[in-house]
PDB file of C-alpha atoms in Angstrom:
ATOM      1  CA  MET A 152       8.990 -15.386  -1.825  1.00 37.00           C
ATOM      2  CA  GLN A 153      12.550 -14.456  -2.734  1.00 37.00           C
ATOM      3  CA  ASN A 154      14.023 -11.063  -2.026  1.00 35.00           C
ATOM      4  CA  ARG A 155      13.636  -9.085  -5.238  1.00 37.00           C
ATOM      5  CA  GLY A 156      14.700  -5.663  -6.380  1.00 36.00           C
ATOM      6  CA  ILE A 157      12.284  -2.850  -7.031  1.00 33.00           C
ATOM      7  CA  GLU A 158      12.021  -3.601 -10.740  1.00 34.00           C
ATOM      8  CA  HIS A 159      10.827  -7.155 -10.180  1.00 33.00           C
ATOM      9  CA  HIS A 160       7.165  -7.882  -9.863  1.00 38.00           C
ATOM     10  CA  TRP A 161       4.635  -9.705  -7.763  1.00 41.00           C
ATOM     11  CA  VAL A 162       2.181 -11.715  -9.832  1.00 35.00           C
ATOM     12  CA  CYS A 163      -1.371 -12.009  -8.600  1.00 37.00           C
ATOM     13  CA  HIS A 164      -2.849 -15.035 -10.381  1.00 33.00           C
ATOM     14  CA  GLY A 165      -1.522 -13.984 -13.750  1.00 34.00           C
ATOM     15  CA  ARG A 166      -2.153 -10.301 -13.184  1.00 35.00           C
ATOM     16  CA  TYR A 167       0.865  -8.028 -13.165  1.00 37.00           C
ATOM     17  CA  VAL A 168       1.578  -6.441  -9.814  1.00 39.00           C
ATOM     18  CA  ARG A 169       4.905  -4.594  -9.487  1.00 38.00           C
ATOM     19  CA  ARG A 170       6.499  -3.130  -6.417  1.00 35.00           C
ATOM     20  CA  SER A 171       7.767   0.553  -6.431  1.00 35.00           C
ATOM     21  CA  ALA A 172       4.607   4.723  -6.139  1.00 34.00           C
ATOM     22  CA  SER A 173       1.039   6.290  -6.690  1.00 33.00           C
ATOM     23  CA  ARG A 174      -2.204   8.331  -6.101  1.00 32.00           C
ATOM     24  CA  TYR A 175      -5.903   7.326  -6.396  1.00 29.00           C
ATOM     25  CA  ARG A 176      -8.203   9.186  -8.706  1.00 29.00           C
ATOM     26  CA  GLY A 177     -11.620   7.648  -9.120  1.00 31.00           C
ATOM     27  CA  HIS A 178     -14.335   9.043 -11.332  1.00 31.00           C
ATOM     28  CA  ALA A 179     -14.896  11.879  -8.895  1.00 34.00           C
ATOM     29  CA  GLY A 180     -11.175  12.638  -8.763  1.00 35.00           C
ATOM     30  CA  ALA A 181     -10.982  11.899  -5.034  1.00 38.00           C
ATOM     31  CA  ASP A 182      -7.790  10.650  -3.417  1.00 46.00           C
ATOM     32  CA  ARG A 183      -7.875   7.528  -1.293  1.00 52.00           C
ATOM     33  CA  THR A 184      -4.996   7.304   1.088  1.00 55.00           C
ATOM     34  CA  ARG A 185      -3.796   6.018   4.426  1.00 60.00           C
ATOM     35  CA  SER A 186      -1.931   8.575   6.538  1.00 60.00           C
ATOM     36  CA  SER A 187      -0.272   8.106   9.860  1.00 56.00           C
ATOM     37  CA  PRO A 188      -2.283   9.559  12.698  1.00 50.00           C
ATOM     38  CA  ARG A 189      -0.724  12.564  14.382  1.00 41.00           C
ATOM     39  CA  ARG A 190       0.621  11.173  17.612  1.00 39.00           C
ATOM     40  CA  GLY A 191       2.565  13.897  19.339  1.00 38.00           C
ATOM     41  CA  ALA A 192       6.315  14.167  19.613  1.00 36.00           C
ATOM     42  CA  VAL A 193       8.772  11.464  18.665  1.00 39.00           C
ATOM     43  CA  ASN A 194       9.844   9.352  21.632  1.00 40.00           C
ATOM     44  CA  ASP A 195      13.460   9.908  22.609  1.00 43.00           C
ATOM     45  CA  ASN A 196      14.237   6.309  23.446  1.00 45.00           C
ATOM     46  CA  GLY A 197      17.730   6.438  21.986  1.00 46.00           C
ATOM     47  CA  CYS A 198      16.839   3.813  19.382  1.00 53.00           C
ATOM     48  CA  VAL A 199      16.811   4.354  15.665  1.00 65.00           C
ATOM     49  CA  LEU A 200      14.930   1.863  13.558  1.00 79.00           C
ATOM     50  CA  GLU A 201      16.917   0.985  10.477  1.00 85.00           C
ATOM     51  CA  MET A 202      15.403  -0.927   7.585  1.00 90.00           C
ATOM     52  CA  THR A 203      16.783  -1.078   4.078  1.00 94.00           C
ATOM     53  CA  ARG A 204      14.614  -0.421   1.070  1.00 94.00           C
ATOM     54  CA  GLU A 205      14.995  -4.083   0.089  1.00 95.00           C
ATOM     55  CA  ASP A 206      13.862  -5.294   3.537  1.00 95.00           C
ATOM     56  CA  PHE A 207      10.842  -2.982   3.403  1.00 96.00           C
ATOM     57  CA  GLU A 208       9.952  -4.168  -0.108  1.00 96.00           C
ATOM     58  CA  GLU A 209      10.090  -7.745   1.149  1.00 96.00           C
ATOM     59  CA  LEU A 210       7.655  -6.862   3.971  1.00 96.00           C
ATOM     60  CA  VAL A 211       5.251  -5.426   1.391  1.00 97.00           C
ATOM     61  CA  ALA A 212       5.618  -8.578  -0.731  1.00 96.00           C
ATOM     62  CA  GLN A 213       4.959 -10.752   2.318  1.00 96.00           C
ATOM     63  CA  ALA A 214       1.866  -8.693   3.191  1.00 96.00           C
ATOM     64  CA  LEU A 215       0.618  -9.187  -0.378  1.00 96.00           C
ATOM     65  CA  ASP A 216       1.263 -12.918  -0.106  1.00 95.00           C
ATOM     66  CA  ARG A 217      -0.923 -13.041   3.018  1.00 95.00           C
ATOM     67  CA  VAL A 218      -3.936 -11.621   1.202  1.00 94.00           C
ATOM     68  CA  PRO A 219      -6.364 -14.540   0.815  1.00 94.00           C
ATOM     69  CA  PRO A 220      -6.328 -16.142  -2.649  1.00 93.00           C
ATOM     70  CA  GLU A 221     -10.086 -15.607  -2.924  1.00 94.00           C
ATOM     71  CA  LEU A 222      -9.383 -11.861  -2.956  1.00 92.00           C
ATOM     72  CA  THR A 223      -6.227 -11.829  -5.070  1.00 92.00           C
ATOM     73  CA  ARG A 224      -8.102 -13.744  -7.777  1.00 93.00           C
ATOM     74  CA  LEU A 225     -10.521 -10.815  -7.944  1.00 94.00           C
ATOM     75  CA  MET A 226      -7.840  -8.124  -8.135  1.00 94.00           C
ATOM     76  CA  ASP A 227      -7.600  -6.869 -11.683  1.00 93.00           C
ATOM     77  CA  ASN A 228      -5.200  -4.516 -13.453  1.00 94.00           C
ATOM     78  CA  VAL A 229      -3.396  -3.225 -10.366  1.00 95.00           C
ATOM     79  CA  ALA A 230       0.306  -2.649  -9.706  1.00 96.00           C
ATOM     80  CA  VAL A 231       1.837  -2.351  -6.243  1.00 96.00           C
ATOM     81  CA  PHE A 232       4.841  -0.098  -5.649  1.00 96.00           C
ATOM     82  CA  VAL A 233       7.152   0.892  -2.808  1.00 97.00           C
ATOM     83  CA  GLU A 234       8.526   4.420  -2.626  1.00 97.00           C
ATOM     84  CA  ASP A 235      10.744   5.974   0.000  1.00 96.00           C
ATOM     85  CA  GLU A 236       8.752   9.173   0.508  1.00 97.00           C
ATOM     86  CA  PRO A 237       5.281  10.468  -0.349  1.00 96.00           C
ATOM     87  CA  PRO A 238       4.637  13.786  -2.093  1.00 95.00           C
ATOM     88  CA  ALA A 239       5.990  16.743  -0.083  1.00 95.00           C
ATOM     89  CA  HIS A 240       2.501  18.140   0.544  1.00 95.00           C
ATOM     90  CA  ASP A 241       1.507  14.983   2.493  1.00 95.00           C
ATOM     91  CA  PRO A 242       4.582  13.781   4.438  1.00 95.00           C
ATOM     92  CA  ASP A 243       2.626  11.442   6.756  1.00 94.00           C
ATOM     93  CA  LEU A 244       1.122   9.404   3.927  1.00 96.00           C
ATOM     94  CA  LEU A 245       1.642   5.671   4.530  1.00 96.00           C
ATOM     95  CA  GLY A 246      -0.092   4.372   1.414  1.00 96.00           C
ATOM     96  CA  LEU A 247      -1.981   5.511  -1.629  1.00 96.00           C
ATOM     97  CA  TYR A 248      -4.378   4.024  -4.187  1.00 96.00           C
ATOM     98  CA  GLU A 249      -4.797   5.535  -7.654  1.00 96.00           C
ATOM     99  CA  GLY A 250      -7.236   4.110 -10.113  1.00 96.00           C
ATOM    100  CA  THR A 251     -10.792   3.089 -10.742  1.00 96.00           C
ATOM    101  CA  PRO A 252     -12.181   0.782  -8.051  1.00 96.00           C
ATOM    102  CA  LEU A 253     -13.653  -2.498  -9.243  1.00 95.00           C
ATOM    103  CA  THR A 254     -17.089  -1.307  -8.125  1.00 95.00           C
ATOM    104  CA  GLU A 255     -16.930   1.666 -10.520  1.00 95.00           C
ATOM    105  CA  ARG A 256     -15.743  -0.167 -13.615  1.00 95.00           C
ATOM    106  CA  GLY A 257     -18.161  -0.728 -16.432  1.00 93.00           C
ATOM    107  CA  GLU A 258     -18.191  -1.717 -20.060  1.00 92.00           C
ATOM    108  CA  TRP A 259     -16.126   1.382 -20.827  1.00 93.00           C
ATOM    109  CA  TYR A 260     -13.213   0.032 -18.763  1.00 92.00           C
ATOM    110  CA  ALA A 261     -10.703  -1.255 -21.316  1.00 92.00           C
ATOM    111  CA  GLY A 262      -7.228  -0.361 -22.471  1.00 92.00           C
ATOM    112  CA  VAL A 263      -6.389   1.624 -19.340  1.00 92.00           C
ATOM    113  CA  LEU A 264      -3.160   1.706 -17.385  1.00 94.00           C
ATOM    114  CA  PRO A 265      -3.123  -0.387 -14.216  1.00 95.00           C
ATOM    115  CA  ASP A 266      -4.397   1.030 -10.959  1.00 96.00           C
ATOM    116  CA  ARG A 267      -1.538   1.808  -8.594  1.00 96.00           C
ATOM    117  CA  ILE A 268      -1.045   1.068  -4.936  1.00 97.00           C
ATOM    118  CA  THR A 269       1.943   2.672  -3.257  1.00 97.00           C
ATOM    119  CA  VAL A 270       3.331   1.952   0.186  1.00 97.00           C
ATOM    120  CA  TYR A 271       5.703   4.607   1.555  1.00 97.00           C
ATOM    121  CA  ARG A 272       8.734   3.463   3.544  1.00 97.00           C
ATOM    122  CA  GLY A 273       9.807   6.727   5.229  1.00 96.00           C
ATOM    123  CA  PRO A 274       6.551   7.670   6.966  1.00 97.00           C
ATOM    124  CA  THR A 275       5.991   4.073   8.069  1.00 96.00           C
ATOM    125  CA  ILE A 276       9.435   3.869   9.684  1.00 96.00           C
ATOM    126  CA  ARG A 277       9.011   7.293  11.306  1.00 95.00           C
ATOM    127  CA  LEU A 278       5.579   6.347  12.696  1.00 95.00           C
ATOM    128  CA  VAL A 279       6.954   3.161  14.234  1.00 95.00           C
ATOM    129  CA  GLU A 280       9.966   5.026  15.661  1.00 93.00           C
ATOM    130  CA  SER A 281       7.670   7.644  17.181  1.00 92.00           C
ATOM    131  CA  GLU A 282       5.848   4.858  19.012  1.00 91.00           C
ATOM    132  CA  GLY A 283       9.095   3.274  20.197  1.00 90.00           C
ATOM    133  CA  GLY A 284       8.354   0.167  18.148  1.00 90.00           C
ATOM    134  CA  GLY A 285      10.590  -2.182  16.239  1.00 92.00           C
ATOM    135  CA  ARG A 286      10.442  -4.486  13.254  1.00 92.00           C
ATOM    136  CA  ASP A 287       7.279  -6.262  14.484  1.00 94.00           C
ATOM    137  CA  LEU A 288       5.376  -2.978  14.490  1.00 95.00           C
ATOM    138  CA  VAL A 289       6.686  -2.161  10.997  1.00 96.00           C
ATOM    139  CA  VAL A 290       5.338  -5.528   9.802  1.00 95.00           C
ATOM    140  CA  GLU A 291       1.963  -4.727  11.383  1.00 95.00           C
ATOM    141  CA  GLU A 292       1.789  -1.219   9.874  1.00 95.00           C
ATOM    142  CA  VAL A 293       2.749  -2.531   6.413  1.00 97.00           C
ATOM    143  CA  GLU A 294       0.073  -5.230   6.592  1.00 95.00           C
ATOM    144  CA  VAL A 295      -2.601  -2.735   7.621  1.00 94.00           C
ATOM    145  CA  THR A 296      -1.536  -0.305   4.885  1.00 95.00           C
ATOM    146  CA  VAL A 297      -1.538  -2.997   2.188  1.00 96.00           C
ATOM    147  CA  VAL A 298      -5.007  -4.219   3.224  1.00 95.00           C
ATOM    148  CA  HIS A 299      -6.254  -0.616   3.404  1.00 95.00           C
ATOM    149  CA  GLU A 300      -5.111   0.211  -0.137  1.00 96.00           C
ATOM    150  CA  ILE A 301      -6.342  -3.106  -1.593  1.00 96.00           C
ATOM    151  CA  ALA A 302      -9.707  -2.370   0.016  1.00 96.00           C
ATOM    152  CA  HIS A 303      -9.855   0.881  -1.975  1.00 96.00           C
ATOM    153  CA  HIS A 304      -9.266  -1.206  -5.127  1.00 96.00           C
ATOM    154  CA  PHE A 305     -12.403  -3.139  -4.130  1.00 96.00           C
ATOM    155  CA  GLY A 306     -14.326   0.121  -3.630  1.00 96.00           C
ATOM    156  CA  ILE A 307     -14.309   0.283   0.176  1.00 94.00           C
ATOM    157  CA  ASP A 308     -14.090   3.856   1.469  1.00 93.00           C
ATOM    158  CA  ASP A 309     -12.073   5.273   4.381  1.00 91.00           C
ATOM    159  CA  GLU A 310     -15.083   5.546   6.701  1.00 93.00           C
ATOM    160  CA  ARG A 311     -15.790   1.826   6.418  1.00 92.00           C
ATOM    161  CA  LEU A 312     -12.091   0.946   6.720  1.00 91.00           C
ATOM    162  CA  HIS A 313     -11.804   2.978   9.930  1.00 89.00           C
ATOM    163  CA  ALA A 314     -14.866   1.179  11.311  1.00 91.00           C
ATOM    164  CA  LEU A 315     -13.179  -2.156  10.507  1.00 89.00           C
ATOM    165  CA  GLY A 316      -9.921  -1.121  12.191  1.00 84.00           C
ATOM    166  CA  TYR A 317      -7.949  -0.514   9.007  1.00 80.00           C
ATOM    167  CA  GLY A 318      -7.935   3.277   9.173  1.00 75.00           C
TER     168      GLY A 318
END
């Protein structure tokens, strides 16, 4: 996949999926998110992890490309975005899903805006820095976050995701 700017899109078997932010609201109005666990103080290892917005967007695109085709074929009406920072009230938020999960859609579901998945660059980089990690750990965190938020699109809740290791 080529490096693309934020306004370009990722196409999931003919379904529009664009990279750039969001919040999940299902029928009950609940939020479905992935936040970084609180892990104590930042390590003072003298290293600062630097990653451009474009590099981070490419990692998100690569994580999306690794989702099995059997699943991406089932994804419907969802856009994926990258933002630098989450809302101020939740600074540790790594990812967010806003929309109506596939399991809750019925005959009434038509003419609605796409669901939104957002992956947040800042908290992901800070989490990896706090663990003394590098680019490989950023790749891992992005992949887990992308899978986590896609799982919400399929109707899988946080409890189940934590049990599967995608918490």
